[in-house]
Amino acid sequence: MRIPLLLVAAGAVLGVAACDAPAGDREGAGEPQAPGAPAVPNGEPDRGKAGTPAPDVTLLREDGGPSTLAAFRGTPVLVNLWATWCAPCVAELPALDRLAEAQGYDLTVLAVSQDMEGWQAVRPFLKRTPLEHVTVLADPDGELGSALGVAGLPLTVLYDEAGKEVWRVAGPREWDEEGGLPPVRTENADAAGQGAADRALSAKGAAYVARGQEPGWLLTVTPGESVQVEADYGAVKMAFPAPAEAPGEAPFTLEQQNEGHRLAVTVSDEPCEDSMSGRDYPNSVTMVLDGKTYAGCGGPV
């Protein structure tokens, strides 16, 4: 059943405004709040539904053919629910398009229209406001919005490679600014995912892995091959020469240079708990990349 959505503030400022549903029409309206669970502010990631499978609903491509969220599994998928009549939605679409361009194959960005007229409303809008990197789909019956319990637009939900929710953001956000995209990679979201990711890296020859949050980073040491670094939620990716042998027991340090870039890693024998997943690691790790310091946890794999 379609949830009616009303534009509450014409010309509202991006970042504080959203297109809200009337209180009586909101999914779960009137239900008591869980004790000790304050509401997450608009524009901030809410992980309260993490692990929930993506809804199995049918969406429409421009050619009228069906599509599903399951069709995009294999990479993280950012699903943005919007409408042509929602001013904050329209205002953030260019930022989502730039984000999709910057992320490339590492992240799929879907813009799912909630217009009841479907492509009849979306098609002329896209002629006025082209989106070159976002995949646009239509949900004229509001099935996805209803399944997600949407109370207003925009609503943006991140799903991991397996189609499980990582976080959601109610209201608009400056997605393409520094720090605008919360952690995407599944291994930064839960302990089981981190363990699975480490096993996959080990199978490829990695001997040591370290990672951290805010901003998300990942360091992988593959002896005799390379030291791979992803920082700032994947916005920075570099490779450095690797030592011939696997790092010894902590404490130890690793310093490398490549094409003017400098990497210094300090590993202590102090145990560390990942701040997001709660996973325990044997080492506390400090990484300095071109003068910027990152703190996190690590261990042999």
PDB file of C-alpha atoms in Angstrom:
ATOM      1  CA  MET A   1       0.000   0.000   0.000  1.00  0.00           C
ATOM      2  CA  ARG A   2       1.408   3.388  -0.941  1.00  0.00           C
ATOM      3  CA  ILE A   3       2.370   5.657   1.929  1.00  0.00           C
ATOM      4  CA  PRO A   4       1.283   9.248   1.103  1.00  0.00           C
ATOM      5  CA  LEU A   5       4.101  11.770   1.336  1.00  0.00           C
ATOM      6  CA  LEU A   6       3.682  15.544   1.515  1.00  0.00           C
ATOM      7  CA  LEU A   7       6.171  18.297   0.844  1.00  0.00           C
ATOM      8  CA  VAL A   8       6.337  20.161   4.135  1.00  0.00           C
ATOM      9  CA  ALA A   9       8.484  23.145   3.337  1.00  0.00           C
ATOM     10  CA  ALA A  10       8.823  24.575  -0.132  1.00  0.00           C
ATOM     11  CA  GLY A  11      12.286  25.964  -0.649  1.00  0.00           C
ATOM     12  CA  ALA A  12      13.575  24.342   2.553  1.00  0.00           C
ATOM     13  CA  VAL A  13      17.317  24.330   3.090  1.00  0.00           C
ATOM     14  CA  LEU A  14      19.194  21.145   2.102  1.00  0.00           C
ATOM     15  CA  GLY A  15      20.523  19.316   5.109  1.00  0.00           C
ATOM     16  CA  VAL A  16      17.695  20.168   7.510  1.00  0.00           C
ATOM     17  CA  ALA A  17      14.569  19.721   5.424  1.00  0.00           C
ATOM     18  CA  ALA A  18      12.833  16.581   4.282  1.00  0.00           C
ATOM     19  CA  CYS A  19       9.534  15.652   2.675  1.00  0.00           C
ATOM     20  CA  ASP A  20       7.605  14.159   5.571  1.00  0.00           C
ATOM     21  CA  ALA A  21       4.562  11.958   5.714  1.00  0.00           C
ATOM     22  CA  PRO A  22       1.647  13.033   7.914  1.00  0.00           C
ATOM     23  CA  ALA A  23       2.065  11.515  11.368  1.00  0.00           C
ATOM     24  CA  GLY A  24      -1.026   9.351  11.026  1.00  0.00           C
ATOM     25  CA  ASP A  25       0.246   7.761   7.820  1.00  0.00           C
ATOM     26  CA  ARG A  26       3.749   6.871   8.966  1.00  0.00           C
ATOM     27  CA  GLU A  27       4.687   3.217   9.241  1.00  0.00           C
ATOM     28  CA  GLY A  28       4.791   2.359  12.918  1.00  0.00           C
ATOM     29  CA  ALA A  29       3.332   5.726  13.961  1.00  0.00           C
ATOM     30  CA  GLY A  30       2.133   5.658  17.542  1.00  0.00           C
ATOM     31  CA  GLU A  31       4.335   2.737  18.537  1.00  0.00           C
ATOM     32  CA  PRO A  32       6.289   3.328  21.755  1.00  0.00           C
ATOM     33  CA  GLN A  33       9.968   4.172  21.464  1.00  0.00           C
ATOM     34  CA  ALA A  34      12.337   1.534  22.804  1.00  0.00           C
ATOM     35  CA  PRO A  35      13.769   2.633  26.178  1.00  0.00           C
ATOM     36  CA  GLY A  36      17.250   4.057  25.892  1.00  0.00           C
ATOM     37  CA  ALA A  37      17.088   4.225  22.082  1.00  0.00           C
ATOM     38  CA  PRO A  38      17.075   7.910  21.134  1.00  0.00           C
ATOM     39  CA  ALA A  39      16.080   8.803  17.611  1.00  0.00           C
ATOM     40  CA  VAL A  40      18.935   9.203  15.136  1.00  0.00           C
ATOM     41  CA  PRO A  41      19.040  12.787  13.782  1.00  0.00           C
ATOM     42  CA  ASN A  42      18.075  13.342  10.157  1.00  0.00           C
ATOM     43  CA  GLY A  43      21.060  13.139   7.855  1.00  0.00           C
ATOM     44  CA  GLU A  44      22.991  10.757  10.143  1.00  0.00           C
ATOM     45  CA  PRO A  45      23.485   6.989   9.637  1.00  0.00           C
ATOM     46  CA  ASP A  46      21.083   4.770  11.583  1.00  0.00           C
ATOM     47  CA  ARG A  47      22.307   1.176  12.078  1.00  0.00           C
ATOM     48  CA  GLY A  48      19.251   0.011  13.997  1.00  0.00           C
ATOM     49  CA  LYS A  49      18.115  -2.267  11.149  1.00  0.00           C
ATOM     50  CA  ALA A  50      21.576  -3.544  10.178  1.00  0.00           C
ATOM     51  CA  GLY A  51      21.478  -7.101   8.857  1.00  0.00           C
ATOM     52  CA  THR A  52      17.920  -6.858   7.512  1.00  0.00           C
ATOM     53  CA  PRO A  53      17.641  -8.367   3.998  1.00  0.00           C
ATOM     54  CA  ALA A  54      16.770  -6.027   1.138  1.00  0.00           C
ATOM     55  CA  PRO A  55      13.033  -6.134   0.317  1.00  0.00           C
ATOM     56  CA  ASP A  56      12.031  -8.450  -2.512  1.00  0.00           C
ATOM     57  CA  VAL A  57       9.936  -6.044  -4.574  1.00  0.00           C
ATOM     58  CA  THR A  58       9.680  -5.373  -8.295  1.00  0.00           C
ATOM     59  CA  LEU A  59      10.934  -2.041  -9.628  1.00  0.00           C
ATOM     60  CA  LEU A  60      10.664  -0.691 -13.160  1.00  0.00           C
ATOM     61  CA  ARG A  61      13.374   0.257 -15.634  1.00  0.00           C
ATOM     62  CA  GLU A  62      12.770   3.031 -18.149  1.00  0.00           C
ATOM     63  CA  ASP A  63      11.955   0.479 -20.852  1.00  0.00           C
ATOM     64  CA  GLY A  64       9.201  -0.919 -18.637  1.00  0.00           C
ATOM     65  CA  GLY A  65      11.085  -4.072 -17.780  1.00  0.00           C
ATOM     66  CA  PRO A  66      11.236  -5.365 -14.203  1.00  0.00           C
ATOM     67  CA  SER A  67      14.213  -5.073 -11.875  1.00  0.00           C
ATOM     68  CA  THR A  68      14.965  -5.991  -8.268  1.00  0.00           C
ATOM     69  CA  LEU A  69      17.521  -5.020  -5.652  1.00  0.00           C
ATOM     70  CA  ALA A  70      18.798  -8.603  -5.756  1.00  0.00           C
ATOM     71  CA  ALA A  71      19.927  -8.004  -9.345  1.00  0.00           C
ATOM     72  CA  PHE A  72      22.622  -5.639  -8.057  1.00  0.00           C
ATOM     73  CA  ARG A  73      24.173  -7.934  -5.448  1.00  0.00           C
ATOM     74  CA  GLY A  74      27.903  -8.520  -5.562  1.00  0.00           C
ATOM     75  CA  THR A  75      28.894  -4.952  -4.708  1.00  0.00           C
ATOM     76  CA  PRO A  76      27.586  -2.578  -2.036  1.00  0.00           C
ATOM     77  CA  VAL A  77      24.388  -0.840  -3.208  1.00  0.00           C
ATOM     78  CA  LEU A  78      23.257   2.611  -2.077  1.00  0.00           C
ATOM     79  CA  VAL A  79      19.486   2.920  -2.580  1.00  0.00           C
ATOM     80  CA  ASN A  80      18.033   6.437  -2.548  1.00  0.00           C
ATOM     81  CA  LEU A  81      14.253   6.856  -2.381  1.00  0.00           C
ATOM     82  CA  TRP A  82      13.202  10.173  -3.880  1.00  0.00           C
ATOM     83  CA  ALA A  83      10.437  11.907  -5.850  1.00  0.00           C
ATOM     84  CA  THR A  84      10.325  14.650  -8.461  1.00  0.00           C
ATOM     85  CA  TRP A  85       8.064  16.747  -6.191  1.00  0.00           C
ATOM     86  CA  CYS A  86      10.407  16.541  -3.188  1.00  0.00           C
ATOM     87  CA  ALA A  87      12.691  19.590  -3.153  1.00  0.00           C
ATOM     88  CA  PRO A  88      15.348  18.165  -0.757  1.00  0.00           C
ATOM     89  CA  CYS A  89      15.418  14.967  -2.829  1.00  0.00           C
ATOM     90  CA  VAL A  90      15.983  16.854  -6.057  1.00  0.00           C
ATOM     91  CA  ALA A  91      18.643  19.027  -4.418  1.00  0.00           C
ATOM     92  CA  GLU A  92      20.779  16.060  -3.312  1.00  0.00           C
ATOM     93  CA  LEU A  93      20.579  14.052  -6.565  1.00  0.00           C
ATOM     94  CA  PRO A  94      23.570  15.829  -8.196  1.00  0.00           C
ATOM     95  CA  ALA A  95      25.711  14.977  -5.148  1.00  0.00           C
ATOM     96  CA  LEU A  96      24.653  11.330  -5.414  1.00  0.00           C
ATOM     97  CA  ASP A  97      25.542  11.372  -9.110  1.00  0.00           C
ATOM     98  CA  ARG A  98      29.007  12.739  -8.327  1.00  0.00           C
ATOM     99  CA  LEU A  99      29.395  10.133  -5.590  1.00  0.00           C
ATOM    100  CA  ALA A 100      28.513   7.366  -8.047  1.00  0.00           C
ATOM    101  CA  GLU A 101      31.125   8.678 -10.473  1.00  0.00           C
ATOM    102  CA  ALA A 102      33.808   8.853  -7.774  1.00  0.00           C
ATOM    103  CA  GLN A 103      33.080   5.361  -6.401  1.00  0.00           C
ATOM    104  CA  GLY A 104      32.996   3.675  -9.797  1.00  0.00           C
ATOM    105  CA  TYR A 105      32.671  -0.104  -9.593  1.00  0.00           C
ATOM    106  CA  ASP A 106      33.097  -0.090  -5.796  1.00  0.00           C
ATOM    107  CA  LEU A 107      29.548   1.138  -5.172  1.00  0.00           C
ATOM    108  CA  THR A 108      26.283   0.986  -7.123  1.00  0.00           C
ATOM    109  CA  VAL A 109      23.978   3.966  -6.556  1.00  0.00           C
ATOM    110  CA  LEU A 110      20.266   3.484  -7.282  1.00  0.00           C
ATOM    111  CA  ALA A 111      17.773   6.351  -7.322  1.00  0.00           C
ATOM    112  CA  VAL A 112      14.321   4.793  -6.901  1.00  0.00           C
ATOM    113  CA  SER A 113      11.506   7.218  -7.689  1.00  0.00           C
ATOM    114  CA  GLN A 114       8.403   7.145  -5.488  1.00  0.00           C
ATOM    115  CA  ASP A 115       6.322   9.156  -7.978  1.00  0.00           C
ATOM    116  CA  MET A 116       2.906   7.534  -8.450  1.00  0.00           C
ATOM    117  CA  GLU A 117       3.105   8.393 -12.155  1.00  0.00           C
ATOM    118  CA  GLY A 118       6.304   6.342 -12.445  1.00  0.00           C
ATOM    119  CA  TRP A 119       8.382   6.976 -15.538  1.00  0.00           C
ATOM    120  CA  GLN A 120       5.746   9.370 -16.855  1.00  0.00           C
ATOM    121  CA  ALA A 121       6.964  11.806 -14.187  1.00  0.00           C
ATOM    122  CA  VAL A 122      10.605  10.716 -14.062  1.00  0.00           C
ATOM    123  CA  ARG A 123      11.401  10.802 -17.781  1.00  0.00           C
ATOM    124  CA  PRO A 124      10.778  14.561 -18.324  1.00  0.00           C
ATOM    125  CA  PHE A 125      12.550  15.314 -15.040  1.00  0.00           C
ATOM    126  CA  LEU A 126      15.700  13.519 -16.213  1.00  0.00           C
ATOM    127  CA  LYS A 127      15.652  15.504 -19.444  1.00  0.00           C
ATOM    128  CA  ARG A 128      15.883  18.673 -17.353  1.00  0.00           C
ATOM    129  CA  THR A 129      18.253  17.193 -14.767  1.00  0.00           C
ATOM    130  CA  PRO A 130      20.376  14.438 -16.334  1.00  0.00           C
ATOM    131  CA  LEU A 131      21.943  11.824 -14.048  1.00  0.00           C
ATOM    132  CA  GLU A 132      24.878  10.176 -15.800  1.00  0.00           C
ATOM    133  CA  HIS A 133      26.220   7.796 -13.151  1.00  0.00           C
ATOM    134  CA  VAL A 134      23.210   6.892 -10.990  1.00  0.00           C
ATOM    135  CA  THR A 135      20.923   4.033 -12.033  1.00  0.00           C
ATOM    136  CA  VAL A 136      17.333   5.314 -11.952  1.00  0.00           C
ATOM    137  CA  LEU A 137      14.382   2.998 -11.314  1.00  0.00           C
ATOM    138  CA  ALA A 138      10.692   3.664 -10.652  1.00  0.00           C
ATOM    139  CA  ASP A 139       8.476   2.348  -7.860  1.00  0.00           C
ATOM    140  CA  PRO A 140       5.048   3.746  -8.817  1.00  0.00           C
ATOM    141  CA  ASP A 141       3.152   1.559  -6.335  1.00  0.00           C
ATOM    142  CA  GLY A 142       5.436   2.538  -3.467  1.00  0.00           C
ATOM    143  CA  GLU A 143       6.237  -1.098  -2.674  1.00  0.00           C
ATOM    144  CA  LEU A 144       9.844  -0.423  -1.707  1.00  0.00           C
ATOM    145  CA  GLY A 145       8.965   2.615   0.391  1.00  0.00           C
ATOM    146  CA  SER A 146       6.268   0.633   2.181  1.00  0.00           C
ATOM    147  CA  ALA A 147       8.577  -2.340   2.792  1.00  0.00           C
ATOM    148  CA  LEU A 148      11.208  -0.023   4.286  1.00  0.00           C
ATOM    149  CA  GLY A 149       8.665   1.742   6.507  1.00  0.00           C
ATOM    150  CA  VAL A 150       9.546   5.109   5.007  1.00  0.00           C
ATOM    151  CA  ALA A 151       8.179   8.108   6.935  1.00  0.00           C
ATOM    152  CA  GLY A 152       9.564  10.741   4.587  1.00  0.00           C
ATOM    153  CA  LEU A 153      11.813  11.437   1.638  1.00  0.00           C
ATOM    154  CA  PRO A 154      14.618  11.267   0.865  1.00  0.00           C
ATOM    155  CA  LEU A 155      15.566   7.980   2.497  1.00  0.00           C
ATOM    156  CA  THR A 156      18.891   6.366   1.610  1.00  0.00           C
ATOM    157  CA  VAL A 157      19.773   2.780   2.547  1.00  0.00           C
ATOM    158  CA  LEU A 158      23.114   1.000   2.103  1.00  0.00           C
ATOM    159  CA  TYR A 159      23.109  -2.751   1.416  1.00  0.00           C
ATOM    160  CA  ASP A 160      26.245  -4.875   1.518  1.00  0.00           C
ATOM    161  CA  GLU A 161      27.408  -7.291  -1.157  1.00  0.00           C
ATOM    162  CA  ALA A 162      25.032  -9.963   0.152  1.00  0.00           C
ATOM    163  CA  GLY A 163      21.984  -7.695   0.150  1.00  0.00           C
ATOM    164  CA  LYS A 164      21.908  -7.043   3.916  1.00  0.00           C
ATOM    165  CA  GLU A 165      21.266  -3.553   5.276  1.00  0.00           C
ATOM    166  CA  VAL A 166      24.290  -1.771   6.740  1.00  0.00           C
ATOM    167  CA  TRP A 167      22.759   1.602   7.623  1.00  0.00           C
ATOM    168  CA  ARG A 168      20.108   4.064   6.498  1.00  0.00           C
ATOM    169  CA  VAL A 169      19.940   7.859   6.412  1.00  0.00           C
ATOM    170  CA  ALA A 170      16.627   9.702   6.713  1.00  0.00           C
ATOM    171  CA  GLY A 171      16.687  13.137   5.113  1.00  0.00           C
ATOM    172  CA  PRO A 172      19.229  14.716   2.776  1.00  0.00           C
ATOM    173  CA  ARG A 173      23.005  14.593   3.152  1.00  0.00           C
ATOM    174  CA  GLU A 174      26.002  16.100   1.344  1.00  0.00           C
ATOM    175  CA  TRP A 175      27.039  12.739  -0.054  1.00  0.00           C
ATOM    176  CA  ASP A 176      30.019  13.808  -2.146  1.00  0.00           C
ATOM    177  CA  GLU A 177      31.735  15.988   0.458  1.00  0.00           C
ATOM    178  CA  GLU A 178      34.650  14.727   2.560  1.00  0.00           C
ATOM    179  CA  GLY A 179      33.215  12.379   5.160  1.00  0.00           C
ATOM    180  CA  GLY A 180      29.795  12.537   3.493  1.00  0.00           C
ATOM    181  CA  LEU A 181      29.679   8.802   2.815  1.00  0.00           C
ATOM    182  CA  PRO A 182      29.627   6.687   6.014  1.00  0.00           C
ATOM    183  CA  PRO A 183      31.613   3.409   5.950  1.00  0.00           C
ATOM    184  CA  VAL A 184      30.542   1.267   3.009  1.00  0.00           C
ATOM    185  CA  ARG A 185      32.627  -1.882   3.084  1.00  0.00           C
ATOM    186  CA  THR A 186      30.900  -4.785   4.796  1.00  0.00           C
ATOM    187  CA  GLU A 187      34.015  -5.833   6.670  1.00  0.00           C
ATOM    188  CA  ASN A 188      33.871  -2.507   8.505  1.00  0.00           C
ATOM    189  CA  ALA A 189      30.273  -3.133   9.554  1.00  0.00           C
ATOM    190  CA  ASP A 190      30.279  -6.361  11.565  1.00  0.00           C
ATOM    191  CA  ALA A 191      32.693  -8.793  13.136  1.00  0.00           C
ATOM    192  CA  ALA A 192      31.585 -11.756  11.030  1.00  0.00           C
ATOM    193  CA  GLY A 193      32.074  -9.744   7.877  1.00  0.00           C
ATOM    194  CA  GLN A 194      35.535  -8.686   8.970  1.00  0.00           C
ATOM    195  CA  GLY A 195      36.503 -12.283   9.643  1.00  0.00           C
ATOM    196  CA  ALA A 196      35.216 -13.423   6.259  1.00  0.00           C
ATOM    197  CA  ALA A 197      37.028 -10.567   4.541  1.00  0.00           C
ATOM    198  CA  ASP A 198      40.285 -11.458   6.297  1.00  0.00           C
ATOM    199  CA  ARG A 199      39.983 -15.097   5.242  1.00  0.00           C
ATOM    200  CA  ALA A 200      39.487 -13.990   1.651  1.00  0.00           C
ATOM    201  CA  LEU A 201      42.550 -11.732   1.851  1.00  0.00           C
ATOM    202  CA  SER A 202      44.599 -14.545   3.388  1.00  0.00           C
ATOM    203  CA  ALA A 203      43.627 -16.822   0.506  1.00  0.00           C
ATOM    204  CA  LYS A 204      45.143 -14.223  -1.820  1.00  0.00           C
ATOM    205  CA  GLY A 205      48.447 -14.230   0.077  1.00  0.00           C
ATOM    206  CA  ALA A 206      47.934 -11.503   2.669  1.00  0.00           C
ATOM    207  CA  ALA A 207      49.769 -12.032   5.964  1.00  0.00           C
ATOM    208  CA  TYR A 208      48.669  -9.012   7.995  1.00  0.00           C
ATOM    209  CA  VAL A 209      45.554  -6.819   7.933  1.00  0.00           C
ATOM    210  CA  ALA A 210      44.723  -3.648   9.844  1.00  0.00           C
ATOM    211  CA  ARG A 211      41.641  -1.446   9.679  1.00  0.00           C
ATOM    212  CA  GLY A 212      39.994   1.474  11.415  1.00  0.00           C
ATOM    213  CA  GLN A 213      36.926   3.710  11.452  1.00  0.00           C
ATOM    214  CA  GLU A 214      36.067   7.403  11.075  1.00  0.00           C
ATOM    215  CA  PRO A 215      37.451   7.737   8.487  1.00  0.00           C
ATOM    216  CA  GLY A 216      37.365   4.106   7.385  1.00  0.00           C
ATOM    217  CA  TRP A 217      40.698   2.606   6.273  1.00  0.00           C
ATOM    218  CA  LEU A 218      42.158  -0.799   5.431  1.00  0.00           C
ATOM    219  CA  LEU A 219      45.806  -1.903   5.192  1.00  0.00           C
ATOM    220  CA  THR A 220      46.806  -5.266   3.714  1.00  0.00           C
ATOM    221  CA  VAL A 221      50.367  -6.625   3.783  1.00  0.00           C
ATOM    222  CA  THR A 222      51.139  -9.317   1.209  1.00  0.00           C
ATOM    223  CA  PRO A 223      54.817 -10.322   1.664  1.00  0.00           C
ATOM    224  CA  GLY A 224      56.976 -10.042  -1.435  1.00  0.00           C
ATOM    225  CA  GLU A 225      54.141  -8.399  -3.346  1.00  0.00           C
ATOM    226  CA  SER A 226      52.656  -5.159  -1.991  1.00  0.00           C
ATOM    227  CA  VAL A 227      51.230  -3.201   0.896  1.00  0.00           C
ATOM    228  CA  GLN A 228      47.764  -2.059  -0.167  1.00  0.00           C
ATOM    229  CA  VAL A 229      46.150   0.940   1.529  1.00  0.00           C
ATOM    230  CA  GLU A 230      42.576   2.168   1.257  1.00  0.00           C
ATOM    231  CA  ALA A 231      41.786   5.273   3.303  1.00  0.00           C
ATOM    232  CA  ASP A 232      39.011   7.814   3.793  1.00  0.00           C
ATOM    233  CA  TYR A 233      36.285   5.253   3.019  1.00  0.00           C
ATOM    234  CA  GLY A 234      38.042   4.149  -0.155  1.00  0.00           C
ATOM    235  CA  ALA A 235      38.570   7.639  -1.572  1.00  0.00           C
ATOM    236  CA  VAL A 236      42.355   7.129  -1.283  1.00  0.00           C
ATOM    237  CA  LYS A 237      43.953   3.971  -2.689  1.00  0.00           C
ATOM    238  CA  MET A 238      47.728   3.403  -2.785  1.00  0.00           C
ATOM    239  CA  ALA A 239      50.206   0.547  -3.130  1.00  0.00           C
ATOM    240  CA  PHE A 240      53.672   0.362  -1.566  1.00  0.00           C
ATOM    241  CA  PRO A 241      56.523  -2.159  -1.744  1.00  0.00           C
ATOM    242  CA  ALA A 242      56.133  -5.032   0.707  1.00  0.00           C
ATOM    243  CA  PRO A 243      58.757  -6.733   2.875  1.00  0.00           C
ATOM    244  CA  ALA A 244      59.946 -10.086   1.591  1.00  0.00           C
ATOM    245  CA  GLU A 245      58.702 -11.896   4.691  1.00  0.00           C
ATOM    246  CA  ALA A 246      55.595 -11.638   6.835  1.00  0.00           C
ATOM    247  CA  PRO A 247      55.791  -9.180   9.743  1.00  0.00           C
ATOM    248  CA  GLY A 248      57.016 -10.725  12.978  1.00  0.00           C
ATOM    249  CA  GLU A 249      55.328 -10.613  16.340  1.00  0.00           C
ATOM    250  CA  ALA A 250      54.297  -7.199  17.636  1.00  0.00           C
ATOM    251  CA  PRO A 251      55.593  -4.695  18.369  1.00  0.00           C
ATOM    252  CA  PHE A 252      57.002  -3.802  14.962  1.00  0.00           C
ATOM    253  CA  THR A 253      57.092  -0.921  12.497  1.00  0.00           C
ATOM    254  CA  LEU A 254      56.795  -0.703   8.740  1.00  0.00           C
ATOM    255  CA  GLU A 255      57.953   2.271   6.666  1.00  0.00           C
ATOM    256  CA  GLN A 256      57.666   2.472   2.876  1.00  0.00           C
ATOM    257  CA  GLN A 257      57.740   5.083   0.102  1.00  0.00           C
ATOM    258  CA  ASN A 258      56.339   5.101  -3.411  1.00  0.00           C
ATOM    259  CA  GLU A 259      56.309   7.924  -5.961  1.00  0.00           C
ATOM    260  CA  GLY A 260      56.588  10.620  -3.314  1.00  0.00           C
ATOM    261  CA  HIS A 261      54.048   9.070  -0.959  1.00  0.00           C
ATOM    262  CA  ARG A 262      55.120   7.973   2.510  1.00  0.00           C
ATOM    263  CA  LEU A 263      53.645   5.248   4.682  1.00  0.00           C
ATOM    264  CA  ALA A 264      54.571   4.562   8.302  1.00  0.00           C
ATOM    265  CA  VAL A 265      52.831   1.861  10.329  1.00  0.00           C
ATOM    266  CA  THR A 266      53.370   1.278  14.047  1.00  0.00           C
ATOM    267  CA  VAL A 267      52.003  -1.960  15.505  1.00  0.00           C
ATOM    268  CA  SER A 268      51.888  -2.488  19.270  1.00  0.00           C
ATOM    269  CA  ASP A 269      51.145  -5.628  21.270  1.00  0.00           C
ATOM    270  CA  GLU A 270      48.249  -3.884  23.027  1.00  0.00           C
ATOM    271  CA  PRO A 271      44.889  -5.588  22.283  1.00  0.00           C
ATOM    272  CA  CYS A 272      42.341  -3.551  20.351  1.00  0.00           C
ATOM    273  CA  GLU A 273      38.554  -3.664  19.869  1.00  0.00           C
ATOM    274  CA  ASP A 274      37.143  -2.415  16.563  1.00  0.00           C
ATOM    275  CA  SER A 275      34.886   0.526  17.410  1.00  0.00           C
ATOM    276  CA  MET A 276      32.139  -0.403  14.946  1.00  0.00           C
ATOM    277  CA  SER A 277      31.988  -4.192  14.902  1.00  0.00           C
ATOM    278  CA  GLY A 278      33.182  -4.912  18.444  1.00  0.00           C
ATOM    279  CA  ARG A 279      35.613  -7.479  17.048  1.00  0.00           C
ATOM    280  CA  ASP A 280      38.766  -8.079  19.130  1.00  0.00           C
ATOM    281  CA  TYR A 281      42.219  -7.817  17.507  1.00  0.00           C
ATOM    282  CA  PRO A 282      45.633  -8.656  18.994  1.00  0.00           C
ATOM    283  CA  ASN A 283      47.252  -5.358  17.985  1.00  0.00           C
ATOM    284  CA  SER A 284      46.642  -1.629  18.169  1.00  0.00           C
ATOM    285  CA  VAL A 285      47.809   0.005  14.946  1.00  0.00           C
ATOM    286  CA  THR A 286      48.690   3.560  13.978  1.00  0.00           C
ATOM    287  CA  MET A 287      49.078   4.353  10.283  1.00  0.00           C
ATOM    288  CA  VAL A 288      50.517   7.629   9.013  1.00  0.00           C
ATOM    289  CA  LEU A 289      49.875   8.192   5.312  1.00  0.00           C
ATOM    290  CA  ASP A 290      51.434  11.319   3.806  1.00  0.00           C
ATOM    291  CA  GLY A 291      51.334  13.000   7.206  1.00  0.00           C
ATOM    292  CA  LYS A 292      47.729  12.056   8.068  1.00  0.00           C
ATOM    293  CA  THR A 293      47.317   9.766  11.070  1.00  0.00           C
ATOM    294  CA  TYR A 294      44.830   6.882  11.248  1.00  0.00           C
ATOM    295  CA  ALA A 295      44.202   4.715  14.315  1.00  0.00           C
ATOM    296  CA  GLY A 296      42.780   1.220  14.339  1.00  0.00           C
ATOM    297  CA  CYS A 297      43.265  -2.468  14.998  1.00  0.00           C
ATOM    298  CA  GLY A 298      45.085  -5.283  13.254  1.00  0.00           C
ATOM    299  CA  GLY A 299      46.439  -8.778  13.346  1.00  0.00           C
ATOM    300  CA  PRO A 300      47.961 -11.584  11.282  1.00  0.00           C
ATOM    301  CA  VAL A 301      45.622 -13.505   8.956  1.00  0.00           C
TER     302      VAL A 301
END
